Coordinates of C-alpha atoms in Angstrom, one line a residue:
X70 CA -13.5 -16.5 9.8
X71 CA -14.6 -17.5 6.4
X72 CA -14.3 -21.0 4.9
X73 CA -14.2 -19.6 1.4
X74 CA -11.3 -20.9 -0.7
X75 CA -9.4 -18.5 -3.0
X76 CA -11.3 -17.9 -6.3
X77 CA -8.0 -17.6 -8.1
X78 CA -4.3 -17.8 -7.2
X79 CA -2.4 -14.7 -8.3
X80 CA 0.7 -14.9 -10.4
X81 CA 4.0 -15.7 -8.7
X82 CA 5.7 -12.4 -9.5
X83 CA 3.3 -10.5 -7.2
X84 CA 5.0 -12.0 -4.1
X85 CA 8.0 -9.8 -4.9
X86 CA 6.5 -6.6 -6.2
X87 CA 6.4 -3.3 -4.4
X88 CA 4.4 -0.7 -6.3
X89 CA 5.3 3.0 -6.7
X90 CA 2.0 4.6 -7.6
X91 CA 1.7 7.8 -9.6
X92 CA -1.2 9.9 -10.9
X93 CA 0.2 10.6 -14.4
X94 CA -2.0 13.6 -15.4
X95 CA -0.9 15.5 -12.3
X96 CA 2.6 14.1 -12.2
X97 CA 3.5 15.6 -15.5
X98 CA 1.5 18.8 -15.1
X99 CA -1.1 17.9 -17.7
X100 CA -4.1 18.3 -15.4
X101 CA -5.2 20.8 -14.2
X102 CA -3.4 22.9 -16.8
X103 CA -4.6 25.9 -19.0
X104 CA -3.9 25.5 -21.8
X105 CA -3.7 21.7 -21.7
X106 CA -0.6 20.2 -23.3
X107 CA -0.8 18.4 -26.6
X108 CA 0.6 15.1 -27.7
X109 CA 3.6 16.8 -29.3
X110 CA 4.9 17.5 -25.8
X111 CA 5.3 13.8 -25.1
X112 CA 4.9 14.3 -21.3
X113 CA 4.4 10.6 -20.6
X114 CA 8.1 10.2 -21.4
X115 CA 8.8 12.2 -18.2
X116 CA 7.5 9.3 -16.3
X117 CA 10.2 7.1 -17.9
X118 CA 12.8 9.5 -16.7
X119 CA 11.8 8.6 -13.1
X120 CA 12.4 4.8 -13.5
X121 CA 15.9 5.0 -12.1
X122 CA 14.5 6.7 -9.1
X123 CA 12.0 3.9 -8.7
X124 CA 14.9 1.4 -8.7
X125 CA 16.9 3.6 -6.2
X126 CA 13.9 3.6 -3.9
X127 CA 13.7 -0.2 -4.1
X128 CA 10.3 -0.5 -5.7
X129 CA 9.8 -3.0 -8.6
X130 CA 6.5 -1.9 -10.1
X131 CA 5.0 1.3 -11.4
X132 CA 1.2 1.6 -10.7
X133 CA -0.2 4.2 -13.1
X134 CA -3.4 6.2 -12.7
X135 CA -5.5 6.9 -15.8
X136 CA -3.6 7.2 -19.0
X137 CA -6.4 6.9 -21.6
X138 CA -8.1 9.7 -23.4
X139 CA -10.5 11.7 -21.2
X140 CA -11.9 15.1 -20.8
X141 CA -10.7 16.2 -17.4
X142 CA -9.2 14.1 -14.5
X143 CA -8.8 10.8 -16.4
X144 CA -11.7 9.0 -14.8
X145 CA -14.1 10.3 -17.5
X146 CA -12.7 8.1 -20.3
X147 CA -13.7 8.9 -23.9
X148 CA -11.5 6.3 -25.6
X149 CA -10.0 3.3 -23.9
X150 CA -7.8 2.5 -26.9
X151 CA -6.1 5.9 -27.0
X152 CA -3.4 7.4 -24.8
X153 CA -4.6 10.7 -23.4
X154 CA -3.3 13.4 -25.9
X155 CA -2.3 15.5 -22.9
X156 CA 0.2 12.8 -22.0
X157 CA 1.4 12.0 -25.5
X158 CA 0.9 9.1 -27.9
X159 CA 0.9 5.4 -28.2
X160 CA 4.6 5.6 -29.0
X161 CA 5.2 7.3 -25.7
X162 CA 3.4 4.5 -23.9
X163 CA 5.5 2.0 -25.8
X164 CA 8.6 3.9 -24.8
X165 CA 7.6 3.8 -21.1
X166 CA 6.9 0.1 -21.2
X167 CA 10.2 -0.6 -22.9
X168 CA 12.2 1.4 -20.4
X169 CA 10.4 -0.2 -17.5
X170 CA 11.0 -3.6 -19.0
X171 CA 14.7 -2.9 -19.4
X172 CA 14.9 -2.3 -15.6
X173 CA 12.6 -5.2 -14.6
X174 CA 9.8 -2.8 -13.5
X175 CA 6.2 -4.1 -13.8
X176 CA 3.4 -1.8 -15.1
X177 CA -0.1 -1.7 -13.5
X178 CA -2.8 0.2 -15.4
X179 CA -5.9 1.9 -14.0
X180 CA -9.0 0.6 -15.7
X181 CA -12.2 2.7 -15.5
X182 CA -15.0 0.3 -16.5
X183 CA -17.8 1.3 -14.2
X184 CA -18.5 4.5 -16.1
X185 CA -17.4 6.6 -19.0
X186 CA -17.1 10.3 -19.7
X187 CA -19.9 12.4 -21.2
X188 CA -18.0 12.6 -24.5
X189 CA -17.7 8.9 -24.9
X190 CA -18.9 8.4 -28.5
X191 CA -21.5 5.7 -27.7
X192 CA -23.0 8.0 -25.1
X193 CA -23.2 10.9 -27.5
X194 CA -25.0 8.6 -29.9
X195 CA -27.4 7.5 -27.2
X196 CA -28.2 11.1 -26.4
X197 CA -28.9 11.8 -30.0
X198 CA -31.5 9.0 -30.0
X199 CA -29.3 6.1 -31.1
X200 CA -28.6 2.8 -29.4
X201 CA -28.8 3.3 -25.6
X202 CA -28.3 -0.3 -24.5
X203 CA -24.8 0.5 -23.2
X204 CA -26.2 2.7 -20.5
X205 CA -28.7 2.5 -17.6
X206 CA -31.9 4.6 -18.0
X207 CA -32.8 6.8 -15.0
X208 CA -35.3 9.6 -14.6
X209 CA -35.6 10.3 -18.3
X210 CA -31.9 10.3 -18.8
X211 CA -29.1 7.9 -17.9
X212 CA -27.6 6.8 -14.6
X213 CA -24.4 8.5 -13.3
X214 CA -21.7 7.5 -10.9
X215 CA -22.3 8.8 -7.4
X216 CA -24.2 11.8 -8.8
X217 CA -21.5 13.1 -11.1
X218 CA -23.1 14.3 -14.3
X219 CA -19.9 13.8 -16.3
X220 CA -19.6 10.1 -15.3
X221 CA -22.1 7.9 -17.1
X222 CA -22.7 4.4 -15.7
X223 CA -22.3 1.5 -18.1
X224 CA -24.9 -1.2 -18.4
X225 CA -22.9 -4.1 -17.1
X226 CA -25.6 -6.6 -18.0
X227 CA -25.0 -5.9 -21.7
X228 CA -22.9 -8.6 -23.3
X229 CA -21.4 -6.0 -25.6
X230 CA -20.0 -4.1 -22.6
X231 CA -18.5 -7.3 -21.3
X232 CA -16.9 -8.0 -24.7
X233 CA -15.6 -4.4 -24.9
X234 CA -14.0 -4.6 -21.5
X235 CA -12.3 -7.9 -22.2
X236 CA -10.9 -6.5 -25.5
X237 CA -9.6 -3.3 -23.9
X238 CA -7.9 -5.1 -21.0
X239 CA -6.4 -7.6 -23.3
X240 CA -5.2 -4.9 -25.8
X241 CA -3.1 -3.2 -23.2
X242 CA -1.8 -6.4 -21.7
X243 CA -0.7 -7.3 -25.2
X244 CA 1.1 -4.0 -25.3
X245 CA 3.2 -4.8 -22.2
X246 CA 1.2 -4.1 -19.1
X247 CA 1.2 -6.6 -16.3
X248 CA -2.1 -6.0 -14.6
X249 CA -5.0 -3.8 -13.9
X250 CA -6.4 -1.8 -11.0
X251 CA -10.1 -1.8 -11.5
X252 CA -11.5 1.6 -10.5
X253 CA -14.8 1.8 -8.5
X254 CA -15.0 -2.0 -8.6
X255 CA -17.3 -1.8 -5.6
X256 CA -19.9 -0.2 -7.8
X257 CA -19.9 -2.9 -10.5
X258 CA -21.8 -6.1 -10.1
X259 CA -19.5 -9.0 -9.2
X260 CA -21.1 -11.1 -12.0
X261 CA -19.7 -8.6 -14.5
X262 CA -16.1 -9.1 -13.4
X263 CA -16.7 -12.9 -13.1
X264 CA -17.5 -12.8 -16.9
X265 CA -14.6 -10.5 -17.8
X266 CA -11.6 -11.7 -15.9
X267 CA -11.5 -15.4 -16.7
X268 CA -11.6 -14.5 -20.4
X269 CA -8.7 -12.1 -20.0
X270 CA -6.7 -14.6 -18.0
X271 CA -7.1 -17.2 -20.7
X272 CA -4.9 -14.9 -22.9
X273 CA -2.8 -13.5 -20.1
X274 CA -2.5 -16.0 -17.2
X275 CA 0.2 -14.0 -15.5
X276 CA -1.8 -10.8 -15.3
X277 CA -2.9 -9.5 -11.9
X278 CA -6.2 -7.8 -11.1
X279 CA -6.9 -5.7 -8.0
X280 CA -10.4 -4.2 -7.4
X281 CA -10.9 -0.9 -5.8
X282 CA -13.2 -1.8 -2.8
X283 CA -13.6 0.6 0.0
X284 CA -15.4 -1.4 2.6
X285 CA -17.7 -4.4 2.9
X286 CA -17.1 -8.1 2.4
X287 CA -13.6 -8.2 0.9
X288 CA -13.4 -11.9 0.8
X289 CA -16.8 -12.3 -0.8
X290 CA -16.0 -9.7 -3.5
X291 CA -12.7 -11.4 -4.3
X292 CA -14.4 -14.8 -4.5
X293 CA -17.5 -13.7 -6.5
X294 CA -15.8 -11.2 -8.8
X295 CA -12.7 -13.4 -9.4
X296 CA -10.3 -10.7 -8.4
X297 CA -6.7 -11.5 -7.3
X298 CA -6.9 -8.7 -4.7
X299 CA -8.7 -5.7 -3.4
X300 CA -7.6 -2.4 -1.8
X301 CA -7.2 -2.7 2.0
X302 CA -8.9 0.4 3.2
X303 CA -9.7 -1.1 6.6
X304 CA -6.0 -1.4 7.5
X305 CA -5.2 2.0 6.0
X306 CA -7.7 3.7 8.2
X307 CA -6.7 1.7 11.3
X308 CA -3.0 2.6 10.8
X309 CA -3.4 6.4 10.8
X310 CA -6.3 6.4 13.2
X311 CA -4.6 4.3 15.9
X312 CA -1.5 6.4 15.7
X313 CA -3.4 9.7 16.0
X314 CA -5.7 8.5 18.7
X315 CA -3.1 6.5 20.7
X316 CA -5.2 3.4 20.4
X317 CA -3.2 0.4 19.3
X318 CA -6.2 -1.8 20.2
X319 CA -7.9 -0.5 17.1
X320 CA -4.9 -1.5 15.0
X321 CA -4.7 -4.9 16.7
X322 CA -8.4 -5.6 15.8
X323 CA -7.7 -4.5 12.2
X324 CA -4.7 -6.8 11.9
X325 CA -6.8 -9.7 13.2
X326 CA -9.2 -9.0 10.3
X327 CA -6.3 -8.6 8.0
X328 CA -5.1 -12.1 8.8
X329 CA -8.5 -13.5 8.0
X330 CA -8.3 -11.9 4.6
X331 CA -4.9 -13.5 4.0
X332 CA -6.6 -16.9 4.4
X333 CA -8.2 -16.4 1.0
X334 CA -6.3 -13.5 -0.8
X335 CA -3.5 -11.1 -0.5
X336 CA -4.7 -7.5 -0.2
X337 CA -3.2 -4.4 -1.8
X338 CA -1.8 -2.5 1.2
X339 CA -1.0 1.2 1.3
X340 CA -0.7 4.2 3.6
X341 CA -1.4 6.7 0.8
X342 CA -2.8 6.9 -2.6
X343 CA -4.2 9.5 -5.1
X344 CA -7.7 9.5 -3.4
X345 CA -6.7 10.3 0.2
X346 CA -5.0 13.0 2.3
X347 CA -1.2 12.3 2.3
X348 CA 0.0 10.3 5.3
X349 CA 2.4 13.2 6.4
X350 CA -0.7 15.5 6.6
X351 CA -3.0 12.9 8.0
X352 CA -0.8 12.1 11.0
X353 CA -0.9 14.5 14.0
X354 CA 2.8 13.8 14.8
X355 CA 5.2 13.7 11.8
X356 CA 7.4 11.3 13.7
X357 CA 4.8 8.7 13.3
X358 CA 5.0 8.5 9.5
X359 CA 7.8 6.0 10.0
X360 CA 5.6 3.9 12.3
X361 CA 2.9 3.8 9.5
X362 CA 5.6 2.7 7.0
X363 CA 6.9 0.0 9.3
X364 CA 3.4 -1.4 9.5
X365 CA 3.0 -1.3 5.7
X366 CA 6.2 -3.2 5.1
X367 CA 6.2 -5.8 7.9
X368 CA 2.6 -7.1 7.5
X369 CA 1.1 -9.3 4.8
X370 CA 0.0 -7.8 1.6
X371 CA 1.2 -6.3 -1.7
X372 CA 2.5 -2.9 -0.7
X373 CA 2.1 0.3 -2.6
X374 CA 3.9 3.6 -2.0
X375 CA 2.2 6.7 -3.3
X376 CA 4.7 9.0 -5.2
X377 CA 5.9 11.8 -2.9
X378 CA 5.1 10.0 0.4
X379 CA 8.6 8.6 0.4
X380 CA 10.0 12.1 0.8
X381 CA 7.3 13.5 3.1
X382 CA 5.1 15.4 0.6
X383 CA 2.1 16.9 2.3
X384 CA -1.4 17.4 0.8
X385 CA -5.0 17.6 2.0
X386 CA -7.8 16.1 0.1
X387 CA -11.0 18.2 0.2
X388 CA -14.6 17.4 -0.8
X389 CA -15.0 20.1 -3.4
X390 CA -14.3 20.7 -7.1
X391 CA -10.5 20.5 -7.5
X392 CA -10.2 19.0 -4.0
X393 CA -7.9 16.2 -5.2
X394 CA -5.3 18.6 -6.7
X395 CA -3.3 19.0 -3.6
X396 CA -2.6 15.3 -3.4
X397 CA -1.9 15.0 -7.1
X398 CA 0.8 17.6 -7.8
X399 CA 3.2 18.0 -10.7
X400 CA 6.6 16.6 -10.0
X401 CA 9.9 18.3 -11.0
X402 CA 13.1 16.4 -10.5
X403 CA 13.8 13.9 -7.8
X404 CA 14.2 15.6 -4.4
X405 CA 13.3 19.1 -5.7
X406 CA 12.2 21.1 -2.7
X407 CA 12.8 18.2 -0.4
X408 CA 14.7 19.1 2.8
X409 CA 16.9 16.9 5.0
X410 CA 13.8 15.4 6.7
X411 CA 12.5 14.3 3.3
X412 CA 15.8 12.8 2.3
X413 CA 16.0 10.9 5.7
X414 CA 12.5 9.6 5.1
X415 CA 13.6 8.4 1.7
X416 CA 16.5 6.6 3.2
X417 CA 14.1 5.0 5.7
X418 CA 11.9 3.8 2.8
X419 CA 15.0 2.4 1.1
X420 CA 16.0 0.5 4.2
X421 CA 12.5 -0.9 5.0
X422 CA 11.8 -1.8 1.3
X423 CA 15.1 -3.6 1.2
X424 CA 14.2 -5.5 4.3
X425 CA 10.9 -6.4 2.8
X426 CA 12.5 -7.6 -0.4
X427 CA 15.0 -9.7 1.6
X428 CA 12.1 -11.3 3.3
X429 CA 9.6 -12.1 0.6
X430 CA 7.7 -14.4 2.9
X431 CA 6.2 -11.2 4.5
X432 CA 3.9 -11.1 1.5
X433 CA 1.6 -13.6 3.2
X434 CA 2.9 -13.2 6.8
X435 CA 0.4 -13.4 9.7
X436 CA 0.7 -11.1 12.7
X437 CA 0.4 -12.1 16.3
X438 CA 0.1 -9.5 19.0
X439 CA 2.7 -10.0 21.8
X440 CA 2.2 -6.9 23.8
X441 CA -0.6 -4.3 23.4
X442 CA -1.4 -1.0 25.2
X443 CA -2.8 2.3 23.9
X444 CA 0.7 3.6 23.1
X445 CA 2.8 0.5 22.7
X446 CA 2.4 -2.4 20.2
X447 CA 4.7 -5.4 19.8
X448 CA 3.8 -8.1 17.3
X449 CA 5.4 -11.0 15.5
X450 CA 5.1 -11.3 11.8
X451 CA 5.4 -15.0 10.9
X452 CA 5.3 -17.4 8.0
X453 CA 6.4 -21.0 8.5
X454 CA 9.8 -20.9 10.2
X455 CA 10.3 -17.2 9.5
X456 CA 9.7 -14.5 12.2
X457 CA 10.3 -10.8 12.7
X458 CA 9.3 -9.0 15.9
X459 CA 8.2 -5.4 15.5
X460 CA 7.8 -3.0 18.4
X461 CA 6.1 0.4 18.0
X462 CA 6.1 3.1 20.7
X463 CA 4.1 6.3 20.4
X464 CA 4.6 7.4 24.0
X465 CA 6.9 10.0 25.2
X466 CA 8.7 7.5 27.5
X467 CA 10.6 4.3 26.4
X468 CA 8.8 1.1 25.8
X469 CA 10.4 -1.9 27.6
X470 CA 10.4 -5.1 25.7
X471 CA 11.4 -8.5 27.2
X472 CA 11.8 -11.2 24.6
X473 CA 11.8 -14.2 27.0
X474 CA 8.2 -13.2 27.9
X475 CA 7.3 -14.0 24.3
X476 CA 9.2 -17.3 24.3
X477 CA 12.0 -15.8 22.3
X478 CA 15.6 -16.2 23.7
X479 CA 17.5 -13.6 21.8
X480 CA 17.0 -11.4 18.7
X481 CA 19.1 -9.2 16.5
X482 CA 18.1 -5.6 16.0
X483 CA 17.8 -5.3 12.2
X484 CA 16.2 -1.8 12.0
X485 CA 14.8 0.9 14.2
X486 CA 14.9 4.5 15.2
X487 CA 18.1 5.1 17.1
X488 CA 18.8 1.4 16.9
X489 CA 22.4 0.1 17.3
X490 CA 23.3 -1.9 14.2
X491 CA 23.3 -5.7 14.5
X492 CA 22.9 -5.7 18.3
X493 CA 21.7 -9.0 19.8
X494 CA 19.4 -8.5 22.8
X495 CA 17.1 -10.3 25.2
X496 CA 15.8 -7.1 26.8
X497 CA 15.5 -3.8 25.0
X498 CA 13.8 -0.4 25.2
X499 CA 12.1 1.2 22.2
X500 CA 12.9 5.0 22.3
X501 CA 10.1 7.5 22.9
X502 CA 8.0 7.7 19.7
X503 CA 10.3 5.1 18.1
X504 CA 10.2 1.6 16.7
X505 CA 12.4 -1.5 16.4
X506 CA 12.4 -4.6 14.2
X507 CA 14.1 -7.6 15.6
X508 CA 15.0 -11.0 14.0
X509 CA 15.0 -13.9 16.6
X510 CA 18.2 -15.9 16.7

């Protein structure tokens, strides 16, 4: 366990936020598209039309993928101050912010500051023999991000790049955003963020900053870079892997690590996002999607639901050109093409998100394993005097749970697969491939 203290304390509103994440270019059918739509189509306004759905789901924040001018998928930015013309205009962004604000929905932007697109004006100037100090020289050319020729790495040691990033981030916070997801933050020196973020916080102390970090020293990155949070890929992997492999010992180890992270920061938790295979496709048994969701919403963290996962969308990410398209589809109307299974999964999301919002202490709850086997996992989520007991069963036979064994006299069943409503029990059985959530009384 680390002795590091939190580098920063996040704004209070984050305790209550549950993000619904979208990839805007795909969501509105702007990429891939031939021909590409123009700004006169105002496609970003289609996102605003989904805000009532966000509220119906129970979410309270809209996490946007890239919305700034780019050449292809949004992560090859050419103008950080301009809304991508395929999405619309500045006025369309203002409309989205206003409609979200009217409903109390927060907005999180996706900031790509590790690299820029090949059509970024300063890069074109550098190629023509002009000032090249914004970019890193490599092999007679300039460094690229993970070998992608169209993604040109910025020189993060250049004070002008620091100033530029501060001004871009502040500009959009001024325009009504509430925070930033920092793309590929793991590839950027921590000292760069440590120069940028305090300056942005001076002007927007209530803004929230989450770095995309895949693996490594999460606590060290948060401390040194001055992030509020990072993406919790360790827990994401352990959730689907333990369910597929029938190995809840892996999950228990990951949750022990997760509790250590919570000593210094609150991670962004998820079971799906725009960069990974959808959870309904990742899991071998579709019945276990609910188990993954229960874990997301009963453990500490700031939860994010990837649009479509709440109704059982499927999609496989592939390592090839266009390999992300299947997990970044265009959306029609709510529930278009969604059968009864998808609608039931939506209702389960509603119920569990509602439970999460009624128990905001879960934001920083620690978990304690009460009973662990390969196919059964019972844990307590606790914060102060508050406790919920969660029982997961991925076996084909019932899982017996005796509360007195855990020092708990009685508990009310508050949610579960096949659970009787509001039943108070001392002994219970979790149905085959089922789950229960109990509140001690």
